[in-house]
Amino acid sequence: MYWQKELEMMEDGLIRELQLKRLKEAVLAASRSPFYRERFQQMGLEPEDIRTLGDLHKLPLTTKNDLRQAYPFGFLTVPKERVIRLHASTGTTGRPTVILYSRADLDQWTDLVARCLVMTGVRQGDVFQNMTGYGLFTGGLGFHYAAERLGIFTIPIGSGNTRRQIQMMREFETTVIHSIPSYALYLANALSAMGIDPRKELSLRIAHLGAEPHSEQVRRKVEEIYGVDAFNSYGLSEMYGPGGAFECIAKDGMHIWEDAYLPEIIDPKTGKPVEEGAEGELVMTSLGREAMPLLRYRTGDLTSFCPGICGCGRRHRRIRRITGRADDMFIIKGVNIFPIQVEQVLLGMEEAGNNYQIILERKDYTDIMTVAVEVQERFFLGDRKEMENIRQRVAKHLREELLVTPEVELLKPGALESTGGKAVRVVDRRDIYEGGISYTGPE
Ligand code: AMP
Ligand code: ZN
C-alpha cells in the first residue's frame, strides 16, 4: 500500500511542521545560489525573515524565464562536482531550461515516484513498460529508476516504435505502462488495425498517463480499451519531473507530496493567492532539494485544490486535473512549445512577413500543427517553384527549433491583417482539455 508509510500518512500538523523546517532550509540553501543571492539582495530579504509558512509570500516568484537567464549554473547551490545528472524542459533547441540533480536529489525524486507507483497498486511481480522518451525528458529515467527501486521488471523501451511496443507487451506480459495519453490512444488504434484485442490478448492492469493535458473522457477511454485503471501523472522538469502530483486509487485529484513540495495557487495576473478551492496558477517550492532548490516556481498550469480529505487517507493535498495554461504555451506530443519560438524563427527569415498564425488540429488521433505565415511582398511574386522552396525552408527552420514538424502555409501579404484587436497567434481546435486528444509522434 505504501512505499514510505510514515511520510505518506503524516498528520496534517506534522506535514506543516516539516514543511516549515524544510522551507527555512530551502531558503537558506537558495541564498547561496548566484540567482537568489542577487534577488534577495535587491529585495532586502534575509533568509531569517522566513519564520512561518505564512511568510511564504515574502519570497520572490521564480519563472521559466529566470531559469533561462541564469543558464547554465545560476541556480546551483553546490559545487559543480556534486551534480550528477541534467534534464531539460522539452521543446526547444534554443536556450533550454536545464535542471541539475545531485545524488541526494535523485534519491529523493526516485522515492517520490516510487510512492506514486505503489500508491496506484504497482507491486513486485508487475512488468513495467515505460513508453515515454528517455534522455533529457524526465519521464523516461524518472519512472525507470523508481520502478527499479521497487524491484519491478522494467522495460525501458522509450517512445514510439509501436510494433515493438506491442511485441514486448505480448511476449513479456506487460502489466503496467507509462505513456503520454495521446500515444496510448494511438497505440490502441494500431492494436485494432492488427486485429489484437487489448483486453483479451494483453495482460495490462495499470496505465500511468502524463506529460500533457487530457480530459476525464480520455482516461475513461484508455481504461475501457485496455481494461486497466488509468492514473493521471503530473510533473514538470523544474520540480524534478514526474511525481509532482499523482492520482491515488480514489482517482479524485492528484496528491502533491507535501514533504517535498510546498504548493500554492495564485491569480496569474496579480500574483496573489486565490481563495481556497478557486482556480489559478500552480506555484511550487521544492523542499529537501539540494543542487537546485526553486522557490515559488510558477508552473504556468491552471488548477485548483480539491477540498476535504482523500478516501485513501493520505493528507497530502490534492489538485484537480490541469485545465489550461496561464501563458500561451501549448503541448504537442508531450513537447512544449511557445508561440514566441515560432515567431523568432520567422523573424530570422527574410522571406517571412510580420504576421503568422499557428493552427492546431486533430485528425484520427494525430496532431497537425500548421503555421500560416504571410510572405514579404517581393517574395510573394515569385513563381510556384520558388514559393515551394520558401515553404520548405520555413518548415525546415521551424522543425530545427521546435523538434516537431509543422505544416507550413504561405499567405499573401496582408492576409492576416489584424482587425485592431490583439493578434490571435494560436488557434487550438483540438479540445484537449475537454474531449479527445491526439498523437503526432514517431510510429
Ligand atoms: P516538461 O518540463 O517538459 O516535463 O513539461 C512540464 C509541463 O507538461 C507541465 O508544466 C504541464 O504543462 C505539462 N504536463 C505534465 N503533466 C501533465 C498532466 N498530467 N496534465 C496536464 N499537463 C501536464
Ligand atoms: Zn488519495
Coordinates of C-alpha atoms and ligand atoms in Angstrom, one line a residue:
M1 CA 0.0 0.0 0.0
Y2 CA 2.8 2.4 0.9
W3 CA 6.4 3.0 -0.1
Q4 CA 7.2 5.4 2.7
K5 CA 4.3 5.0 5.0
E6 CA 5.4 7.4 7.7
L7 CA 5.8 10.3 5.3
E8 CA 2.7 9.3 3.2
M9 CA 0.4 9.0 6.2
M10 CA 1.6 12.0 8.1
E11 CA -0.9 14.0 10.1
D12 CA -1.6 17.5 8.7
G13 CA 0.1 19.3 11.6
L14 CA 3.2 17.3 11.2
I15 CA 3.3 18.0 7.5
R16 CA 3.1 21.7 8.2
E17 CA 5.9 21.4 10.8
L18 CA 8.1 19.5 8.4
Q19 CA 7.3 22.0 5.6
L20 CA 8.3 24.9 7.7
K21 CA 11.6 23.3 8.7
R22 CA 12.4 22.4 5.1
L23 CA 11.3 25.8 3.8
K24 CA 13.7 27.6 6.0
E25 CA 16.5 25.2 4.8
A26 CA 15.5 25.7 1.2
V27 CA 15.6 29.5 1.6
L28 CA 19.0 29.3 3.3
A29 CA 20.3 27.0 0.6
A30 CA 18.9 29.1 -2.2
S31 CA 20.5 32.2 -0.9
R32 CA 23.9 30.6 -1.8
S33 CA 23.0 30.4 -5.5
P34 CA 24.0 33.4 -7.6
F35 CA 20.5 33.9 -8.8
Y36 CA 18.7 34.1 -5.5
R37 CA 21.6 35.8 -3.7
E38 CA 21.1 38.7 -6.1
R39 CA 17.3 38.6 -6.0
F40 CA 17.3 38.6 -2.2
Q41 CA 19.7 41.5 -2.1
Q42 CA 17.5 43.5 -4.4
M43 CA 14.5 42.8 -2.2
G44 CA 16.4 43.3 1.0
L45 CA 15.4 39.9 2.1
E46 CA 17.3 37.8 4.6
P47 CA 16.7 34.0 5.0
E48 CA 15.8 34.7 8.7
D49 CA 12.8 36.7 7.5
I50 CA 11.0 33.4 6.8
R51 CA 9.7 32.4 10.2
T52 CA 6.3 30.8 9.4
L53 CA 4.6 29.3 6.4
G54 CA 2.7 32.5 6.3
D55 CA 5.9 34.3 5.4
L56 CA 6.0 32.4 2.1
H57 CA 4.6 35.4 0.2
K58 CA 7.7 37.4 1.1
L59 CA 9.8 35.2 -1.2
P60 CA 10.1 36.1 -4.8
L61 CA 8.2 34.1 -7.5
T62 CA 10.5 32.3 -9.9
T63 CA 9.8 31.9 -13.6
K64 CA 10.9 29.8 -16.6
N65 CA 12.5 33.0 -17.9
D66 CA 14.6 33.3 -14.7
L67 CA 15.8 29.8 -15.4
R68 CA 16.8 30.8 -18.9
Q69 CA 18.5 33.9 -17.8
A70 CA 20.5 32.1 -15.2
Y71 CA 21.5 29.3 -17.6
P72 CA 23.5 27.2 -17.1
F73 CA 24.6 27.4 -13.4
G74 CA 22.9 30.4 -11.9
F75 CA 20.6 28.4 -9.6
L76 CA 23.2 26.0 -8.4
T77 CA 23.9 25.9 -4.7
V78 CA 26.5 23.1 -4.6
P79 CA 29.9 22.8 -6.3
K80 CA 29.6 21.6 -9.9
E81 CA 31.3 18.3 -9.0
R82 CA 28.3 17.4 -6.9
V83 CA 26.0 17.5 -9.9
I84 CA 25.5 14.0 -11.4
R85 CA 22.5 14.5 -13.8
L86 CA 21.0 17.0 -16.1
H87 CA 17.5 17.1 -17.5
A88 CA 15.8 19.8 -19.6
S89 CA 12.3 21.0 -20.3
T90 CA 11.0 19.7 -23.6
G91 CA 10.5 21.7 -26.8
T92 CA 13.4 23.9 -27.8
T93 CA 16.8 23.8 -29.2
G94 CA 17.3 27.4 -28.2
R95 CA 18.4 28.2 -24.7
P96 CA 16.7 25.5 -22.7
T97 CA 15.7 25.4 -19.1
V98 CA 18.0 22.9 -17.5
I99 CA 17.6 21.1 -14.2
L100 CA 20.6 19.8 -12.3
Y101 CA 20.5 17.0 -9.8
S102 CA 22.8 15.9 -7.0
R103 CA 22.8 12.3 -5.8
A104 CA 20.6 13.3 -2.9
D105 CA 18.1 14.9 -5.4
L106 CA 17.9 11.8 -7.5
D107 CA 17.4 9.8 -4.3
Q108 CA 14.5 12.0 -3.2
W109 CA 13.0 12.1 -6.6
T110 CA 13.1 8.3 -7.0
D111 CA 11.4 7.8 -3.7
L112 CA 8.6 10.3 -4.7
V113 CA 7.9 8.5 -7.9
A114 CA 8.2 5.1 -6.2
R115 CA 5.5 6.2 -3.7
C116 CA 3.3 7.1 -6.7
L117 CA 3.7 3.7 -8.3
V118 CA 2.9 1.9 -5.1
M119 CA 0.0 4.2 -4.4
T120 CA -1.6 3.1 -7.6
G121 CA -1.2 -0.5 -6.9
V122 CA 2.1 -1.4 -8.7
R123 CA 3.7 -4.4 -7.0
Q124 CA 6.6 -6.8 -7.3
G125 CA 5.8 -9.2 -10.0
D126 CA 4.5 -6.5 -12.2
V127 CA 6.1 -5.9 -15.6
F128 CA 6.5 -2.2 -16.3
Q129 CA 6.9 -0.9 -19.8
N130 CA 8.0 2.7 -19.9
M131 CA 6.7 4.2 -23.2
T132 CA 7.9 7.7 -22.7
G133 CA 11.1 9.3 -24.0
Y134 CA 14.4 8.6 -22.3
G135 CA 17.1 11.2 -22.4
L136 CA 16.7 14.9 -21.4
F137 CA 13.0 14.4 -20.9
T138 CA 12.3 13.4 -17.3
G139 CA 9.5 10.9 -17.9
G140 CA 11.9 8.1 -19.0
L141 CA 14.5 8.0 -16.3
G142 CA 12.2 9.4 -13.6
F143 CA 9.9 6.4 -13.8
H144 CA 12.6 4.0 -14.7
Y145 CA 14.7 4.4 -11.5
A146 CA 11.6 4.4 -9.3
A147 CA 10.3 1.1 -10.8
E148 CA 13.8 -0.4 -10.4
R149 CA 14.0 0.7 -6.8
L150 CA 10.7 -1.2 -6.2
G151 CA 12.3 -4.2 -7.8
I152 CA 9.9 -4.3 -10.7
F153 CA 10.7 -5.9 -14.0
T154 CA 11.3 -2.8 -16.1
I155 CA 11.3 -2.5 -19.9
P156 CA 13.0 0.9 -20.9
I157 CA 11.6 0.9 -24.4
G158 CA 11.1 4.6 -24.7
S159 CA 8.6 6.4 -27.0
G160 CA 7.4 5.4 -30.5
N161 CA 8.3 2.1 -32.3
T162 CA 4.7 0.9 -32.0
R163 CA 5.2 -2.6 -33.4
R164 CA 8.0 -3.3 -31.0
Q165 CA 5.9 -1.9 -28.1
I166 CA 3.2 -4.4 -29.0
Q167 CA 5.5 -7.3 -29.3
M168 CA 7.1 -6.6 -25.9
M169 CA 3.7 -6.2 -24.3
R170 CA 2.6 -9.5 -25.6
E171 CA 5.8 -11.5 -25.1
F172 CA 6.7 -10.2 -21.7
E173 CA 3.1 -9.9 -20.5
T174 CA 3.4 -6.2 -19.5
T175 CA 1.1 -5.3 -16.7
V176 CA 1.9 -1.6 -16.2
I177 CA 2.5 1.1 -18.8
H178 CA 3.6 4.7 -18.6
S179 CA 2.6 6.7 -21.7
I180 CA 1.5 10.1 -22.8
P181 CA -2.3 9.8 -23.2
S182 CA -2.3 10.6 -26.9
Y183 CA 0.1 7.8 -27.5
A184 CA -2.0 5.3 -25.5
L185 CA -4.9 6.1 -27.9
Y186 CA -2.7 6.0 -30.9
L187 CA -1.4 2.6 -29.8
A188 CA -5.0 1.4 -29.3
N189 CA -5.7 2.2 -33.0
A190 CA -2.6 0.3 -34.1
L191 CA -3.7 -2.7 -32.0
S192 CA -7.1 -2.6 -33.5
A193 CA -5.6 -2.4 -37.0
M194 CA -3.6 -5.5 -36.2
G195 CA -6.7 -7.3 -35.0
I196 CA -5.5 -7.5 -31.4
D197 CA -8.0 -7.1 -28.6
P198 CA -6.0 -5.5 -25.8
R199 CA -8.4 -6.8 -23.1
K200 CA -8.1 -10.4 -24.2
E201 CA -4.6 -10.6 -25.6
L202 CA -2.6 -8.3 -23.3
S203 CA -2.1 -8.5 -19.6
L204 CA -2.3 -4.8 -18.7
R205 CA -3.8 -3.7 -15.4
I206 CA -2.5 -0.2 -14.8
A207 CA -1.7 2.8 -17.0
H208 CA 0.0 6.0 -15.9
L209 CA -0.9 8.8 -18.2
G210 CA 1.1 12.1 -18.0
A211 CA 3.1 14.9 -19.6
E212 CA 0.3 16.5 -21.4
P213 CA -3.2 17.8 -20.7
H214 CA -6.0 15.4 -21.1
S215 CA -9.6 15.0 -20.0
E216 CA -11.6 12.6 -17.8
Q217 CA -13.1 11.2 -21.1
V218 CA -9.6 10.3 -22.3
R219 CA -8.9 8.5 -19.1
R220 CA -12.1 6.5 -19.4
K221 CA -11.4 5.7 -23.0
V222 CA -8.0 4.3 -22.1
E223 CA -9.5 2.3 -19.2
E224 CA -12.1 0.8 -21.4
I225 CA -9.9 -0.1 -24.4
Y226 CA -7.2 -1.7 -22.3
G227 CA -9.2 -2.9 -19.3
V228 CA -6.9 -1.0 -16.9
D229 CA -7.0 1.5 -14.1
A230 CA -5.5 4.7 -15.6
F231 CA -4.0 7.4 -13.3
N232 CA -3.1 11.0 -14.1
S233 CA 0.5 11.8 -13.6
Y234 CA 1.6 15.4 -13.4
G235 CA 5.0 16.8 -13.2
L236 CA 7.5 19.3 -14.7
S237 CA 11.2 19.1 -15.0
E238 CA 11.6 22.2 -12.9
M239 CA 10.2 20.2 -10.0
Y240 CA 12.3 17.1 -10.8
G241 CA 9.8 15.7 -13.3
P242 CA 7.1 13.1 -12.8
G243 CA 5.9 12.7 -9.2
G244 CA 5.0 16.3 -8.9
A245 CA 1.3 15.3 -8.4
F246 CA -0.2 11.9 -8.9
E247 CA -3.6 10.3 -8.5
C248 CA -4.2 7.6 -6.0
I249 CA -6.7 4.8 -6.3
A250 CA -9.5 7.2 -5.3
K251 CA -8.9 9.0 -8.7
D252 CA -10.2 12.1 -7.1
G253 CA -7.5 14.7 -7.7
M254 CA -3.7 14.3 -7.7
H255 CA -1.7 14.3 -4.4
I256 CA 1.2 16.6 -4.1
W257 CA 3.8 15.1 -1.8
E258 CA 3.9 18.0 0.6
D259 CA 7.1 16.9 2.4
A260 CA 8.9 17.6 -0.9
Y261 CA 6.8 20.4 -2.4
L262 CA 5.0 23.4 -1.0
P263 CA 2.2 24.2 -3.4
E264 CA 0.3 27.4 -3.7
I265 CA -2.4 28.6 -6.2
I266 CA -2.2 32.2 -7.3
D267 CA -4.0 34.5 -9.5
P268 CA -1.7 34.6 -12.6
K269 CA -2.5 38.3 -13.1
T270 CA -2.0 39.7 -9.6
G271 CA 0.3 37.0 -8.2
K272 CA -1.8 36.9 -5.0
P273 CA -3.2 33.6 -3.6
V274 CA -6.7 32.8 -4.8
E275 CA -9.5 31.9 -2.4
E276 CA -9.4 28.3 -1.1
G277 CA -10.7 26.0 -3.8
A278 CA -10.6 28.6 -6.6
E279 CA -8.8 28.0 -9.8
G280 CA -5.4 29.7 -10.5
E281 CA -1.8 29.1 -11.4
L282 CA 0.0 26.3 -9.5
V283 CA 3.2 27.6 -7.8
M284 CA 5.6 25.1 -6.2
T285 CA 8.5 25.4 -3.9
S286 CA 10.9 22.5 -3.7
L287 CA 11.6 21.1 -0.2
G288 CA 14.6 19.0 0.7
R289 CA 16.2 19.6 -2.7
E290 CA 19.9 20.1 -2.8
A291 CA 21.5 21.1 -6.0
M292 CA 18.9 23.5 -7.3
P293 CA 16.2 24.5 -4.9
L294 CA 13.5 26.5 -6.6
L295 CA 11.3 29.0 -4.6
R296 CA 7.8 29.7 -5.6
Y297 CA 8.2 28.4 -9.1
R298 CA 5.4 29.4 -11.5
T299 CA 4.3 26.3 -13.3
G300 CA 2.1 28.2 -15.7
D301 CA -0.5 25.4 -15.2
L302 CA -4.1 26.2 -14.1
T303 CA -5.7 24.1 -11.5
S304 CA -7.4 24.3 -8.0
F305 CA -7.0 22.4 -4.7
C306 CA -9.5 19.7 -4.0
P307 CA -11.4 20.2 -0.8
G308 CA -11.6 17.7 2.1
I309 CA -9.6 14.6 2.9
C310 CA -9.0 11.9 0.3
G311 CA -10.6 8.5 0.6
C312 CA -7.1 6.9 0.6
G313 CA -6.4 8.5 3.9
R314 CA -3.3 10.5 2.8
R315 CA -3.4 14.0 4.0
H316 CA -1.1 15.4 1.3
R317 CA -3.2 18.0 -0.6
R318 CA -4.6 17.2 -4.0
I319 CA -5.0 19.3 -7.1
R320 CA -7.5 18.8 -9.9
R321 CA -6.8 17.9 -13.4
I322 CA -4.9 20.7 -15.2
T323 CA -7.4 22.8 -17.1
G324 CA -5.2 25.1 -19.1
R325 CA -2.2 27.4 -19.1
A326 CA -1.7 30.8 -17.7
D327 CA 0.6 31.6 -20.6
D328 CA 0.5 30.7 -24.3
M329 CA 2.5 27.5 -24.1
F330 CA 0.9 24.6 -25.9
I331 CA 1.9 20.9 -25.9
I332 CA 2.1 18.7 -29.0
K333 CA 3.1 15.0 -28.4
G334 CA 4.4 15.9 -25.0
V335 CA 6.6 18.6 -26.4
N336 CA 6.2 22.1 -25.0
I337 CA 6.1 25.0 -27.5
F338 CA 5.8 28.7 -27.0
P339 CA 4.5 30.8 -30.0
I340 CA 7.5 33.1 -29.4
Q341 CA 9.7 30.3 -30.6
V342 CA 7.8 30.2 -33.9
E343 CA 8.0 34.0 -34.1
Q344 CA 11.7 34.1 -33.6
V345 CA 12.3 31.6 -36.4
L346 CA 10.1 33.6 -38.8
L347 CA 11.7 36.9 -37.8
G348 CA 15.0 35.4 -38.7
M349 CA 13.9 34.6 -42.3
E350 CA 13.9 37.4 -44.8
E351 CA 11.1 35.8 -46.9
A352 CA 8.6 35.8 -43.9
G353 CA 6.3 38.8 -43.3
N354 CA 5.2 40.1 -40.0
N355 CA 2.0 38.1 -39.4
Y356 CA 1.6 34.5 -38.6
Q357 CA -0.9 32.1 -37.0
I358 CA -0.5 28.7 -35.5
I359 CA -3.4 26.3 -36.1
L360 CA -3.6 23.1 -34.1
E361 CA -6.0 20.4 -35.3
R362 CA -6.6 16.7 -34.7
K363 CA -7.3 14.1 -37.3
D364 CA -7.5 10.4 -36.3
Y365 CA -5.6 10.9 -33.1
T366 CA -2.9 12.7 -35.0
D367 CA -2.0 16.3 -34.1
I368 CA -1.5 18.6 -37.0
M369 CA 0.3 21.9 -36.4
T370 CA 0.0 24.4 -39.2
V371 CA 2.0 27.6 -39.3
A372 CA 0.4 30.1 -41.6
V373 CA 2.7 33.0 -42.4
E374 CA 2.5 36.0 -44.6
V375 CA 5.3 36.2 -47.2
Q376 CA 7.1 39.5 -47.9
E377 CA 5.7 41.3 -51.0
R378 CA 8.8 40.9 -53.1
F379 CA 9.0 37.2 -52.5
F380 CA 5.3 36.6 -53.0
L381 CA 5.6 37.5 -56.6
G382 CA 7.9 34.6 -57.2
D383 CA 6.9 31.6 -59.3
R384 CA 5.3 28.5 -57.9
K385 CA 8.5 26.6 -57.6
E386 CA 10.1 29.5 -55.8
M387 CA 7.2 29.5 -53.4
E388 CA 7.5 25.8 -52.7
N389 CA 11.2 26.3 -51.9
I390 CA 10.3 29.0 -49.4
R391 CA 7.7 26.8 -47.9
Q392 CA 10.1 24.0 -47.4
R393 CA 12.8 26.3 -46.0
V394 CA 10.4 27.7 -43.4
A395 CA 9.3 24.2 -42.4
K396 CA 12.9 23.1 -42.0
H397 CA 13.8 26.1 -39.9
L398 CA 10.8 25.6 -37.7
R399 CA 11.5 21.9 -37.3
E400 CA 15.0 22.6 -36.2
E401 CA 13.9 24.9 -33.5
L402 CA 10.7 23.1 -32.3
L403 CA 11.7 19.5 -32.7
V404 CA 8.2 19.0 -34.2
T405 CA 7.4 19.0 -37.9
P406 CA 4.8 21.6 -38.8
E407 CA 2.8 22.1 -41.9
V408 CA 3.5 25.5 -43.5
E409 CA 1.1 27.6 -45.4
L410 CA 2.3 30.7 -47.2
L411 CA -0.1 33.6 -47.3
K412 CA -0.1 36.8 -49.4
P413 CA 1.0 39.9 -47.6
G414 CA -1.9 41.4 -45.5
A415 CA -3.9 38.2 -45.4
L416 CA -3.8 38.0 -41.7
E417 CA -4.2 41.8 -41.2
S418 CA -5.3 42.5 -37.7
T419 CA -8.7 44.0 -37.0
G420 CA -7.2 46.2 -34.3
G421 CA -7.5 43.7 -31.5
K422 CA -4.8 41.6 -30.0
A423 CA -3.4 39.2 -32.7
V424 CA -4.6 35.6 -32.2
R425 CA -1.4 33.6 -32.5
V426 CA -2.7 30.2 -31.7
V427 CA -5.9 28.6 -32.8
D428 CA -6.3 25.3 -30.9
R429 CA -9.1 23.3 -32.4
R430 CA -8.2 20.1 -30.6
D431 CA -10.3 20.4 -27.4
I432 CA -7.6 18.7 -25.4
Y433 CA -9.0 19.9 -22.1
E434 CA -12.5 18.7 -22.9
G435 CA -12.7 15.8 -25.2
G436 CA -10.3 13.9 -27.5
I437 CA -6.6 14.0 -27.8
S438 CA -4.1 13.2 -30.5
Y439 CA -0.6 12.0 -31.2
T440 CA 1.9 13.1 -33.8
G441 CA 4.9 11.2 -32.7
P442 CA 7.1 8.6 -34.3
E443 CA 5.3 5.4 -35.2
Ligands
AMP1 P1 8.3 19.3 -19.0 O1 9.0 20.2 -18.0 O2 8.9 19.4 -20.4 O3 8.2 17.9 -18.5 O4 6.8 19.8 -19.1 C1 6.0 20.0 -18.0 C2 4.6 20.5 -18.4 O5 3.9 19.5 -19.0 C3 3.8 21.0 -17.2 O6 4.1 22.3 -16.8 C4 2.4 20.8 -17.8 O7 2.1 22.0 -18.6 C5 2.5 19.6 -18.7 N1 2.0 18.4 -18.0 C6 2.8 17.5 -17.5 N2 2.0 16.5 -16.9 C7 0.7 16.9 -17.2 C8 -0.6 16.3 -16.9 N3 -0.7 15.2 -16.2 N4 -1.7 17.0 -17.2 C9 -1.6 18.2 -17.9 N5 -0.4 18.8 -18.2 C10 0.7 18.1 -17.9
ZN2 ZN -5.7 9.7 -2.1

